[in-house]
């Protein structure tokens, strides 16, 4: 993941640092006559030799390259604009020590990218789960984004933390969705509450909550049918589940391979339904990584986990340092 973006970013950084190298020889040459001048001037000369104000032209070329690199890697346009604007603010009129210029620019990019990435606190979520019994989590997203798999992974994760789970088969729409959830439930070890296909998704969730209350189960995980935000009926169904069940947390599950599209989906789901966290799946096959940056910035909702494979254990904590490291080092 990120290999391509990493290579491109270092090429962009090289443009600015090599432009600097060209001027270095010229600027460091100290005229013979002035070498005897008083100390303060010598100090000034030394300062001139070690620092350099980057010209506006150099900044423009650098930022253009950087913008292109981000755009090529599925980072949404408004995110690119934000990163570019912040970097320009940081770079203009700034004296950067020559010896450290490459490092310094990397640091600045890291700072700006870091401000865009919102990281959720797993600890906080666990503390919240402890406050309510049962704690209710609703999964939403478009078709095939990885909702059901992620639900099973989260059940596996929660089980390891000592919480019991029950799943609501509220995808009553897609053929075989209930059987798929049941297969996961057998492997991970949680019960599934189900009705027939075509029945009311909110009613299934209601029964799952009742079951959890009766059996003292800690967490209810509600699986839902994948839907495009333009599908009014299915969006109304989600809205009904939210209204009737009042989940403590709604998680938007997005496919990071969808690139820029996932940003639009996240925005629409956020506007129409509202959610608290994002989980981006298929990060193991996502070479570009732009969706992760963009979804976080556009929705202003923190990323809770990344799906990093097809095994139940492949649910990785989202640590922005890790992403930035992969991106820039
Ligand atoms: N490589 C990889 N594959 C994943 C990941 N998460 C989910 N998948 C795969 O993506 C496919 C779709 O996953 P589902 O969990 O069925 O997706 P869904 O959102 O429930 O789909 P619908 O119910 O049809 O809307 C499956 O083949 C999963 O194995 C992941 O993190 N990495
Ligand atoms: Mg599903």
mmCIF file of C-alpha atoms and ligand atoms in Angstrom:
data_model
loop_
_atom_site.group_PDB
_atom_site.id
_atom_site.type_symbol
_atom_site.label_atom_id
_atom_site.label_comp_id
_atom_site.label_asym_id
_atom_site.label_seq_id
_atom_site.Cartn_x
_atom_site.Cartn_y
_atom_site.Cartn_z
ATOM 1 C CA UNK A 1 0.000 0.000 0.000
ATOM 2 C CA UNK A 2 1.093 3.567 -0.701
ATOM 3 C CA UNK A 3 4.299 2.560 -2.516
ATOM 4 C CA UNK A 4 3.394 4.529 -5.600
ATOM 5 C CA UNK A 5 2.351 7.630 -3.703
ATOM 6 C CA UNK A 6 5.507 7.442 -1.599
ATOM 7 C CA UNK A 7 7.745 7.336 -4.682
ATOM 8 C CA UNK A 8 5.906 10.253 -6.284
ATOM 9 C CA UNK A 9 6.090 12.343 -3.145
ATOM 10 C CA UNK A 10 9.820 11.885 -2.864
ATOM 11 C CA UNK A 11 10.148 12.909 -6.514
ATOM 12 C CA UNK A 12 8.189 16.081 -5.721
ATOM 13 C CA UNK A 13 10.366 16.829 -2.718
ATOM 14 C CA UNK A 14 13.460 16.302 -4.877
ATOM 15 C CA UNK A 15 12.289 18.979 -7.306
ATOM 16 C CA UNK A 16 12.386 21.611 -4.608
ATOM 17 C CA UNK A 17 15.558 20.402 -2.931
ATOM 18 C CA UNK A 18 17.473 20.041 -6.198
ATOM 19 C CA UNK A 19 16.422 23.556 -7.257
ATOM 20 C CA UNK A 20 17.969 24.628 -4.009
ATOM 21 C CA UNK A 21 21.211 22.734 -4.661
ATOM 22 C CA UNK A 22 21.720 24.606 -7.917
ATOM 23 C CA UNK A 23 21.799 27.932 -6.088
ATOM 24 C CA UNK A 24 23.873 26.627 -3.232
ATOM 25 C CA UNK A 25 27.301 26.953 -4.903
ATOM 26 C CA UNK A 26 26.514 30.433 -6.048
ATOM 27 C CA UNK A 27 25.345 31.661 -2.666
ATOM 28 C CA UNK A 28 27.997 30.038 -0.497
ATOM 29 C CA UNK A 29 30.916 31.621 -2.368
ATOM 30 C CA UNK A 30 32.282 34.252 0.023
ATOM 31 C CA UNK A 31 34.081 37.128 -1.714
ATOM 32 C CA UNK A 32 37.768 37.284 -0.685
ATOM 33 C CA UNK A 33 37.645 40.945 0.263
ATOM 34 C CA UNK A 34 34.742 40.522 2.659
ATOM 35 C CA UNK A 35 36.359 37.585 4.445
ATOM 36 C CA UNK A 36 38.271 40.003 6.689
ATOM 37 C CA UNK A 37 35.184 42.000 7.696
ATOM 38 C CA UNK A 38 33.837 42.206 11.220
ATOM 39 C CA UNK A 39 32.383 39.205 13.014
ATOM 40 C CA UNK A 40 28.706 40.049 12.714
ATOM 41 C CA UNK A 41 28.962 40.130 8.945
ATOM 42 C CA UNK A 42 30.785 36.801 8.956
ATOM 43 C CA UNK A 43 27.921 35.456 11.030
ATOM 44 C CA UNK A 44 25.491 36.810 8.478
ATOM 45 C CA UNK A 45 27.392 35.114 5.687
ATOM 46 C CA UNK A 46 27.362 31.821 7.548
ATOM 47 C CA UNK A 47 23.630 32.218 8.041
ATOM 48 C CA UNK A 48 23.194 32.879 4.356
ATOM 49 C CA UNK A 49 25.155 29.769 3.572
ATOM 50 C CA UNK A 50 23.049 27.549 5.782
ATOM 51 C CA UNK A 51 19.581 28.933 5.196
ATOM 52 C CA UNK A 52 17.682 29.827 2.117
ATOM 53 C CA UNK A 53 14.344 31.424 1.448
ATOM 54 C CA UNK A 54 12.486 29.304 -1.057
ATOM 55 C CA UNK A 55 11.275 31.363 -3.971
ATOM 56 C CA UNK A 56 7.554 31.577 -4.786
ATOM 57 C CA UNK A 57 8.239 30.051 -8.175
ATOM 58 C CA UNK A 58 9.869 27.017 -6.575
ATOM 59 C CA UNK A 59 6.951 26.670 -4.170
ATOM 60 C CA UNK A 60 4.468 26.808 -7.058
ATOM 61 C CA UNK A 61 6.274 24.116 -9.028
ATOM 62 C CA UNK A 62 6.581 21.972 -5.938
ATOM 63 C CA UNK A 63 2.925 22.336 -4.995
ATOM 64 C CA UNK A 64 1.723 21.705 -8.545
ATOM 65 C CA UNK A 65 3.634 18.432 -8.569
ATOM 66 C CA UNK A 66 2.391 17.537 -5.140
ATOM 67 C CA UNK A 67 -1.235 18.278 -6.098
ATOM 68 C CA UNK A 68 -0.942 16.156 -9.208
ATOM 69 C CA UNK A 69 0.521 13.298 -7.212
ATOM 70 C CA UNK A 70 -2.304 13.380 -4.697
ATOM 71 C CA UNK A 71 -4.955 13.643 -7.425
ATOM 72 C CA UNK A 72 -3.445 10.699 -9.302
ATOM 73 C CA UNK A 73 -3.810 8.756 -6.082
ATOM 74 C CA UNK A 74 -7.524 9.299 -5.594
ATOM 75 C CA UNK A 75 -7.276 12.037 -3.038
ATOM 76 C CA UNK A 76 -10.386 14.198 -3.397
ATOM 77 C CA UNK A 77 -9.865 17.620 -4.960
ATOM 78 C CA UNK A 78 -10.941 19.618 -1.926
ATOM 79 C CA UNK A 79 -8.532 17.651 0.251
ATOM 80 C CA UNK A 80 -5.705 18.323 -2.203
ATOM 81 C CA UNK A 81 -6.602 22.010 -2.103
ATOM 82 C CA UNK A 82 -6.526 22.023 1.682
ATOM 83 C CA UNK A 83 -3.141 20.277 1.858
ATOM 84 C CA UNK A 84 -1.698 22.530 -0.820
ATOM 85 C CA UNK A 85 -3.022 25.704 0.829
ATOM 86 C CA UNK A 86 -1.701 24.764 4.256
ATOM 87 C CA UNK A 87 1.697 23.837 2.838
ATOM 88 C CA UNK A 88 1.943 27.101 0.932
ATOM 89 C CA UNK A 89 1.228 28.994 4.144
ATOM 90 C CA UNK A 90 3.976 27.048 5.866
ATOM 91 C CA UNK A 91 6.540 27.387 3.094
ATOM 92 C CA UNK A 92 6.166 30.989 1.987
ATOM 93 C CA UNK A 93 8.752 33.268 3.515
ATOM 94 C CA UNK A 94 10.181 30.498 5.595
ATOM 95 C CA UNK A 95 13.909 30.018 6.001
ATOM 96 C CA UNK A 96 14.784 26.393 5.828
ATOM 97 C CA UNK A 97 18.214 25.128 6.774
ATOM 98 C CA UNK A 98 19.810 23.705 3.679
ATOM 99 C CA UNK A 99 21.191 20.633 5.304
ATOM 100 C CA UNK A 100 17.744 19.774 6.635
ATOM 101 C CA UNK A 101 15.562 21.098 3.842
ATOM 102 C CA UNK A 102 14.407 17.705 2.574
ATOM 103 C CA UNK A 103 13.602 16.555 6.071
ATOM 104 C CA UNK A 104 11.893 19.816 6.929
ATOM 105 C CA UNK A 105 9.594 19.692 3.909
ATOM 106 C CA UNK A 106 8.721 16.089 4.721
ATOM 107 C CA UNK A 107 7.919 17.161 8.264
ATOM 108 C CA UNK A 108 5.629 19.906 6.985
ATOM 109 C CA UNK A 109 3.804 17.496 4.681
ATOM 110 C CA UNK A 110 3.431 15.106 7.607
ATOM 111 C CA UNK A 111 1.946 17.839 9.781
ATOM 112 C CA UNK A 112 -0.562 18.876 7.143
ATOM 113 C CA UNK A 113 -1.574 15.305 6.243
ATOM 114 C CA UNK A 114 -1.838 14.491 9.933
ATOM 115 C CA UNK A 115 -4.265 17.357 10.500
ATOM 116 C CA UNK A 116 -6.497 15.897 7.773
ATOM 117 C CA UNK A 117 -6.562 12.349 9.151
ATOM 118 C CA UNK A 118 -8.939 11.850 12.054
ATOM 119 C CA UNK A 119 -8.173 8.918 14.260
ATOM 120 C CA UNK A 120 -10.834 7.336 16.477
ATOM 121 C CA UNK A 121 -10.029 6.259 19.975
ATOM 122 C CA UNK A 122 -10.686 2.543 20.370
ATOM 123 C CA UNK A 123 -10.397 3.007 24.120
ATOM 124 C CA UNK A 124 -13.210 5.544 24.084
ATOM 125 C CA UNK A 125 -15.419 3.184 22.126
ATOM 126 C CA UNK A 126 -14.725 0.346 24.551
ATOM 127 C CA UNK A 127 -15.571 2.655 27.465
ATOM 128 C CA UNK A 128 -18.816 3.644 25.751
ATOM 129 C CA UNK A 129 -19.691 -0.023 25.187
ATOM 130 C CA UNK A 130 -19.275 -0.620 28.912
ATOM 131 C CA UNK A 131 -21.770 2.147 29.702
ATOM 132 C CA UNK A 132 -24.803 0.662 27.903
ATOM 133 C CA UNK A 133 -26.195 -2.851 27.922
ATOM 134 C CA UNK A 134 -26.844 -3.783 25.229
ATOM 135 C CA UNK A 135 -24.671 -1.411 23.218
ATOM 136 C CA UNK A 136 -26.070 -1.138 19.700
ATOM 137 C CA UNK A 137 -23.938 -0.733 16.578
ATOM 138 C CA UNK A 138 -25.430 -0.165 13.132
ATOM 139 C CA UNK A 139 -23.424 -0.860 9.969
ATOM 140 C CA UNK A 140 -24.206 1.115 6.819
ATOM 141 C CA UNK A 141 -22.665 1.456 3.369
ATOM 142 C CA UNK A 142 -23.090 0.664 -0.298
ATOM 143 C CA UNK A 143 -23.297 -2.834 -1.817
ATOM 144 C CA UNK A 144 -20.242 -4.977 -1.355
ATOM 145 C CA UNK A 145 -18.272 -2.463 0.704
ATOM 146 C CA UNK A 146 -17.563 -5.093 3.354
ATOM 147 C CA UNK A 147 -20.266 -4.484 5.980
ATOM 148 C CA UNK A 148 -21.037 -8.110 6.824
ATOM 149 C CA UNK A 149 -17.383 -9.180 6.891
ATOM 150 C CA UNK A 150 -16.509 -6.167 9.048
ATOM 151 C CA UNK A 151 -19.392 -6.928 11.408
ATOM 152 C CA UNK A 152 -17.990 -10.439 11.876
ATOM 153 C CA UNK A 153 -14.474 -9.056 12.367
ATOM 154 C CA UNK A 154 -15.755 -6.609 14.976
ATOM 155 C CA UNK A 155 -17.622 -9.419 16.771
ATOM 156 C CA UNK A 156 -14.344 -11.371 16.816
ATOM 157 C CA UNK A 157 -12.496 -8.321 18.169
ATOM 158 C CA UNK A 158 -15.130 -7.624 20.835
ATOM 159 C CA UNK A 159 -15.234 -11.268 21.867
ATOM 160 C CA UNK A 160 -11.499 -11.139 22.477
ATOM 161 C CA UNK A 161 -12.087 -8.080 24.680
ATOM 162 C CA UNK A 162 -14.609 -10.080 26.703
ATOM 163 C CA UNK A 163 -17.889 -8.796 25.232
ATOM 164 C CA UNK A 164 -20.695 -11.062 24.069
ATOM 165 C CA UNK A 165 -22.437 -10.179 20.785
ATOM 166 C CA UNK A 166 -25.626 -10.893 18.883
ATOM 167 C CA UNK A 167 -26.137 -9.986 15.227
ATOM 168 C CA UNK A 168 -29.300 -8.730 13.621
ATOM 169 C CA UNK A 169 -29.811 -10.044 10.080
ATOM 170 C CA UNK A 170 -31.367 -6.773 8.942
ATOM 171 C CA UNK A 171 -30.255 -7.282 5.364
ATOM 172 C CA UNK A 172 -33.531 -8.862 4.389
ATOM 173 C CA UNK A 173 -33.046 -7.675 0.820
ATOM 174 C CA UNK A 174 -30.102 -9.440 -0.828
ATOM 175 C CA UNK A 175 -30.360 -13.163 -1.569
ATOM 176 C CA UNK A 176 -28.185 -15.315 0.710
ATOM 177 C CA UNK A 177 -27.284 -12.411 3.010
ATOM 178 C CA UNK A 178 -28.766 -14.174 6.048
ATOM 179 C CA UNK A 179 -26.931 -17.431 5.306
ATOM 180 C CA UNK A 180 -23.692 -15.488 4.839
ATOM 181 C CA UNK A 181 -24.096 -13.897 8.270
ATOM 182 C CA UNK A 182 -24.907 -17.282 9.796
ATOM 183 C CA UNK A 183 -21.701 -18.803 8.424
ATOM 184 C CA UNK A 184 -19.707 -16.030 10.095
ATOM 185 C CA UNK A 185 -21.687 -16.472 13.302
ATOM 186 C CA UNK A 186 -20.782 -20.154 13.503
ATOM 187 C CA UNK A 187 -17.106 -19.480 12.904
ATOM 188 C CA UNK A 188 -16.789 -16.553 15.314
ATOM 189 C CA UNK A 189 -19.372 -17.665 17.847
ATOM 190 C CA UNK A 190 -22.342 -15.320 18.086
ATOM 191 C CA UNK A 191 -26.077 -15.736 17.642
ATOM 192 C CA UNK A 192 -27.999 -14.339 14.668
ATOM 193 C CA UNK A 193 -31.549 -13.027 15.023
ATOM 194 C CA UNK A 194 -33.344 -13.351 11.686
ATOM 195 C CA UNK A 195 -36.744 -13.052 10.013
ATOM 196 C CA UNK A 196 -37.682 -13.983 6.465
ATOM 197 C CA UNK A 197 -36.338 -12.277 3.366
ATOM 198 C CA UNK A 198 -38.391 -9.222 2.491
ATOM 199 C CA UNK A 199 -39.428 -8.574 6.076
ATOM 200 C CA UNK A 200 -39.000 -5.293 7.938
ATOM 201 C CA UNK A 201 -35.320 -4.699 8.706
ATOM 202 C CA UNK A 202 -36.117 -2.532 11.734
ATOM 203 C CA UNK A 203 -38.335 -5.264 13.208
ATOM 204 C CA UNK A 204 -35.444 -7.751 13.041
ATOM 205 C CA UNK A 205 -33.167 -5.262 14.785
ATOM 206 C CA UNK A 206 -35.848 -4.675 17.413
ATOM 207 C CA UNK A 207 -35.982 -8.418 18.127
ATOM 208 C CA UNK A 208 -32.196 -8.606 18.316
ATOM 209 C CA UNK A 209 -32.163 -5.856 20.934
ATOM 210 C CA UNK A 210 -34.926 -7.640 22.896
ATOM 211 C CA UNK A 211 -32.931 -10.868 22.698
ATOM 212 C CA UNK A 212 -29.808 -9.117 23.996
ATOM 213 C CA UNK A 213 -31.767 -7.576 26.860
ATOM 214 C CA UNK A 214 -33.296 -10.916 27.812
ATOM 215 C CA UNK A 215 -30.004 -12.837 27.631
ATOM 216 C CA UNK A 216 -27.717 -10.133 29.025
ATOM 217 C CA UNK A 217 -25.694 -9.835 25.826
ATOM 218 C CA UNK A 218 -23.313 -6.884 25.680
ATOM 219 C CA UNK A 219 -23.416 -5.766 22.054
ATOM 220 C CA UNK A 220 -25.982 -5.877 19.218
ATOM 221 C CA UNK A 221 -24.459 -5.677 15.737
ATOM 222 C CA UNK A 222 -26.942 -4.736 13.018
ATOM 223 C CA UNK A 223 -26.104 -5.859 9.489
ATOM 224 C CA UNK A 224 -27.945 -3.960 6.764
ATOM 225 C CA UNK A 225 -28.423 -4.294 3.034
ATOM 226 C CA UNK A 226 -25.988 -2.434 0.819
ATOM 227 C CA UNK A 227 -27.557 0.570 -0.837
ATOM 228 C CA UNK A 228 -26.728 3.495 -3.056
ATOM 229 C CA UNK A 229 -27.574 6.804 -1.483
ATOM 230 C CA UNK A 230 -29.858 7.490 -4.461
ATOM 231 C CA UNK A 231 -32.104 4.527 -3.534
ATOM 232 C CA UNK A 232 -34.787 6.387 -1.638
ATOM 233 C CA UNK A 233 -36.690 3.341 -0.355
ATOM 234 C CA UNK A 234 -33.640 1.670 1.081
ATOM 235 C CA UNK A 235 -32.370 4.918 2.553
ATOM 236 C CA UNK A 236 -35.771 5.389 4.227
ATOM 237 C CA UNK A 237 -35.446 1.881 5.633
ATOM 238 C CA UNK A 238 -32.098 2.817 7.218
ATOM 239 C CA UNK A 239 -33.569 6.000 8.569
ATOM 240 C CA UNK A 240 -36.358 3.907 10.138
ATOM 241 C CA UNK A 241 -33.862 1.551 11.802
ATOM 242 C CA UNK A 242 -32.072 4.566 13.239
ATOM 243 C CA UNK A 243 -35.296 6.139 14.457
ATOM 244 C CA UNK A 244 -36.735 2.969 16.004
ATOM 245 C CA UNK A 245 -33.613 1.345 17.399
ATOM 246 C CA UNK A 246 -31.537 4.447 18.225
ATOM 247 C CA UNK A 247 -28.143 2.767 17.851
ATOM 248 C CA UNK A 248 -25.417 4.112 20.121
ATOM 249 C CA UNK A 249 -23.016 4.128 17.218
ATOM 250 C CA UNK A 250 -23.433 4.041 13.434
ATOM 251 C CA UNK A 251 -20.449 2.911 11.389
ATOM 252 C CA UNK A 252 -20.030 3.739 7.733
ATOM 253 C CA UNK A 253 -18.175 0.911 5.985
ATOM 254 C CA UNK A 254 -16.426 2.101 2.841
ATOM 255 C CA UNK A 255 -14.370 0.239 0.281
ATOM 256 C CA UNK A 256 -11.019 2.011 0.016
ATOM 257 C CA UNK A 257 -10.620 0.584 -3.490
ATOM 258 C CA UNK A 258 -13.527 2.759 -4.594
ATOM 259 C CA UNK A 259 -11.147 5.705 -4.384
ATOM 260 C CA UNK A 260 -12.817 9.032 -4.874
ATOM 261 C CA UNK A 261 -16.273 7.426 -5.026
ATOM 262 C CA UNK A 262 -16.075 6.393 -1.416
ATOM 263 C CA UNK A 263 -15.766 10.067 -0.512
ATOM 264 C CA UNK A 264 -19.032 10.901 -2.252
ATOM 265 C CA UNK A 265 -20.719 7.872 -0.656
ATOM 266 C CA UNK A 266 -19.481 8.846 2.799
ATOM 267 C CA UNK A 267 -20.668 12.397 2.312
ATOM 268 C CA UNK A 268 -24.134 11.276 1.177
ATOM 269 C CA UNK A 269 -24.558 8.713 3.951
ATOM 270 C CA UNK A 270 -23.454 11.315 6.424
ATOM 271 C CA UNK A 271 -25.973 13.831 5.137
ATOM 272 C CA UNK A 272 -28.876 11.407 4.815
ATOM 273 C CA UNK A 273 -28.375 9.022 7.732
ATOM 274 C CA UNK A 274 -25.487 10.347 9.793
ATOM 275 C CA UNK A 275 -22.707 8.199 11.187
ATOM 276 C CA UNK A 276 -20.113 8.344 13.924
ATOM 277 C CA UNK A 277 -17.165 6.369 12.600
ATOM 278 C CA UNK A 278 -15.728 5.133 9.345
ATOM 279 C CA UNK A 279 -14.148 1.748 8.734
ATOM 280 C CA UNK A 280 -12.335 1.478 5.427
ATOM 281 C CA UNK A 281 -12.011 -2.032 4.094
ATOM 282 C CA UNK A 282 -9.661 -3.672 1.576
ATOM 283 C CA UNK A 283 -6.782 -1.458 2.665
ATOM 284 C CA UNK A 284 -4.645 -4.560 2.035
ATOM 285 C CA UNK A 285 -5.268 -4.276 -1.709
ATOM 286 C CA UNK A 286 -5.479 -0.497 -1.886
ATOM 287 C CA UNK A 287 -2.273 0.689 -3.558
ATOM 288 C CA UNK A 288 -3.196 4.339 -3.591
ATOM 289 C CA UNK A 289 -4.575 5.145 -0.188
ATOM 290 C CA UNK A 290 -6.216 8.422 -1.172
ATOM 291 C CA UNK A 291 -9.678 7.350 0.002
ATOM 292 C CA UNK A 292 -8.483 7.100 3.572
ATOM 293 C CA UNK A 293 -7.262 10.689 3.598
ATOM 294 C CA UNK A 294 -10.283 12.030 1.769
ATOM 295 C CA UNK A 295 -13.077 10.226 3.616
ATOM 296 C CA UNK A 296 -11.685 11.441 6.898
ATOM 297 C CA UNK A 297 -11.383 15.065 5.782
ATOM 298 C CA UNK A 298 -14.677 15.331 3.917
ATOM 299 C CA UNK A 299 -16.918 13.789 6.592
ATOM 300 C CA UNK A 300 -14.908 14.979 9.602
ATOM 301 C CA UNK A 301 -15.662 11.589 11.117
ATOM 302 C CA UNK A 302 -12.824 9.588 12.638
ATOM 303 C CA UNK A 303 -11.579 6.345 11.159
ATOM 304 C CA UNK A 304 -11.977 3.501 13.621
ATOM 305 C CA UNK A 305 -10.346 0.571 11.841
ATOM 306 C CA UNK A 306 -8.934 -0.495 8.510
ATOM 307 C CA UNK A 307 -9.960 -3.812 7.012
ATOM 308 C CA UNK A 308 -6.717 -5.433 5.998
ATOM 309 C CA UNK A 309 -7.656 -8.874 4.696
ATOM 310 C CA UNK A 310 -10.210 -11.634 4.622
ATOM 311 C CA UNK A 311 -9.436 -13.207 8.008
ATOM 312 C CA UNK A 312 -11.327 -12.225 11.149
ATOM 313 C CA UNK A 313 -8.151 -10.898 12.714
ATOM 314 C CA UNK A 314 -7.615 -8.543 9.753
ATOM 315 C CA UNK A 315 -9.126 -5.513 11.403
ATOM 316 C CA UNK A 316 -6.309 -3.094 12.161
ATOM 317 C CA UNK A 317 -6.443 -0.145 14.481
ATOM 318 C CA UNK A 318 -6.230 3.030 12.498
ATOM 319 C CA UNK A 319 -3.087 4.838 13.512
ATOM 320 C CA UNK A 320 -2.400 7.895 11.448
ATOM 321 C CA UNK A 321 1.332 7.796 12.211
ATOM 322 C CA UNK A 322 1.425 4.432 10.485
ATOM 323 C CA UNK A 323 -0.237 5.814 7.359
ATOM 324 C CA UNK A 324 1.984 8.893 7.286
ATOM 325 C CA UNK A 325 5.082 6.747 7.765
ATOM 326 C CA UNK A 326 4.079 4.527 4.877
ATOM 327 C CA UNK A 327 3.342 7.568 2.801
ATOM 328 C CA UNK A 328 6.528 9.497 3.329
ATOM 329 C CA UNK A 329 9.369 7.304 4.497
HETATM 330 N N1 LIG B 1 -9.123 -8.126 0.834
HETATM 331 C C1 LIG B 1 -10.137 -7.751 1.589
HETATM 332 N N2 LIG B 1 -11.386 -8.167 1.274
HETATM 333 C C2 LIG B 1 -12.395 -7.778 2.061
HETATM 334 C C3 LIG B 1 -12.214 -6.933 3.179
HETATM 335 N N3 LIG B 1 -13.420 -6.698 3.733
HETATM 336 C C4 LIG B 1 -14.324 -7.363 2.986
HETATM 337 N N4 LIG B 1 -13.731 -8.026 1.968
HETATM 338 C C5 LIG B 1 -14.355 -8.833 0.919
HETATM 339 O O1 LIG B 1 -15.283 -8.020 0.212
HETATM 340 C C6 LIG B 1 -16.368 -8.798 -0.257
HETATM 341 C C7 LIG B 1 -17.674 -8.155 0.132
HETATM 342 O O2 LIG B 1 -17.792 -8.208 1.531
HETATM 343 P P1 LIG B 1 -19.189 -8.239 2.298
HETATM 344 O O3 LIG B 1 -18.874 -8.222 3.741
HETATM 345 O O4 LIG B 1 -20.061 -9.306 1.787
HETATM 346 O O5 LIG B 1 -19.752 -6.831 1.841
HETATM 347 P P2 LIG B 1 -21.182 -6.203 2.179
HETATM 348 O O6 LIG B 1 -20.991 -4.748 2.290
HETATM 349 O O7 LIG B 1 -21.795 -6.892 3.315
HETATM 350 O O8 LIG B 1 -21.967 -6.542 0.834
HETATM 351 P P3 LIG B 1 -23.562 -6.483 0.591
HETATM 352 O O9 LIG B 1 -24.199 -7.194 1.723
HETATM 353 O O10 LIG B 1 -23.775 -7.162 -0.708
HETATM 354 O O11 LIG B 1 -23.924 -5.042 0.532
HETATM 355 C C8 LIG B 1 -16.172 -10.185 0.350
HETATM 356 O O12 LIG B 1 -15.605 -11.016 -0.627
HETATM 357 C C9 LIG B 1 -15.191 -9.951 1.482
HETATM 358 O O13 LIG B 1 -14.402 -11.074 1.764
HETATM 359 C C10 LIG B 1 -10.864 -6.496 3.474
HETATM 360 O O14 LIG B 1 -10.588 -5.746 4.411
HETATM 361 N N5 LIG B 1 -9.887 -6.930 2.647
HETATM 362 MG MG1 LIG B 2 -23.650 -7.793 3.562
#
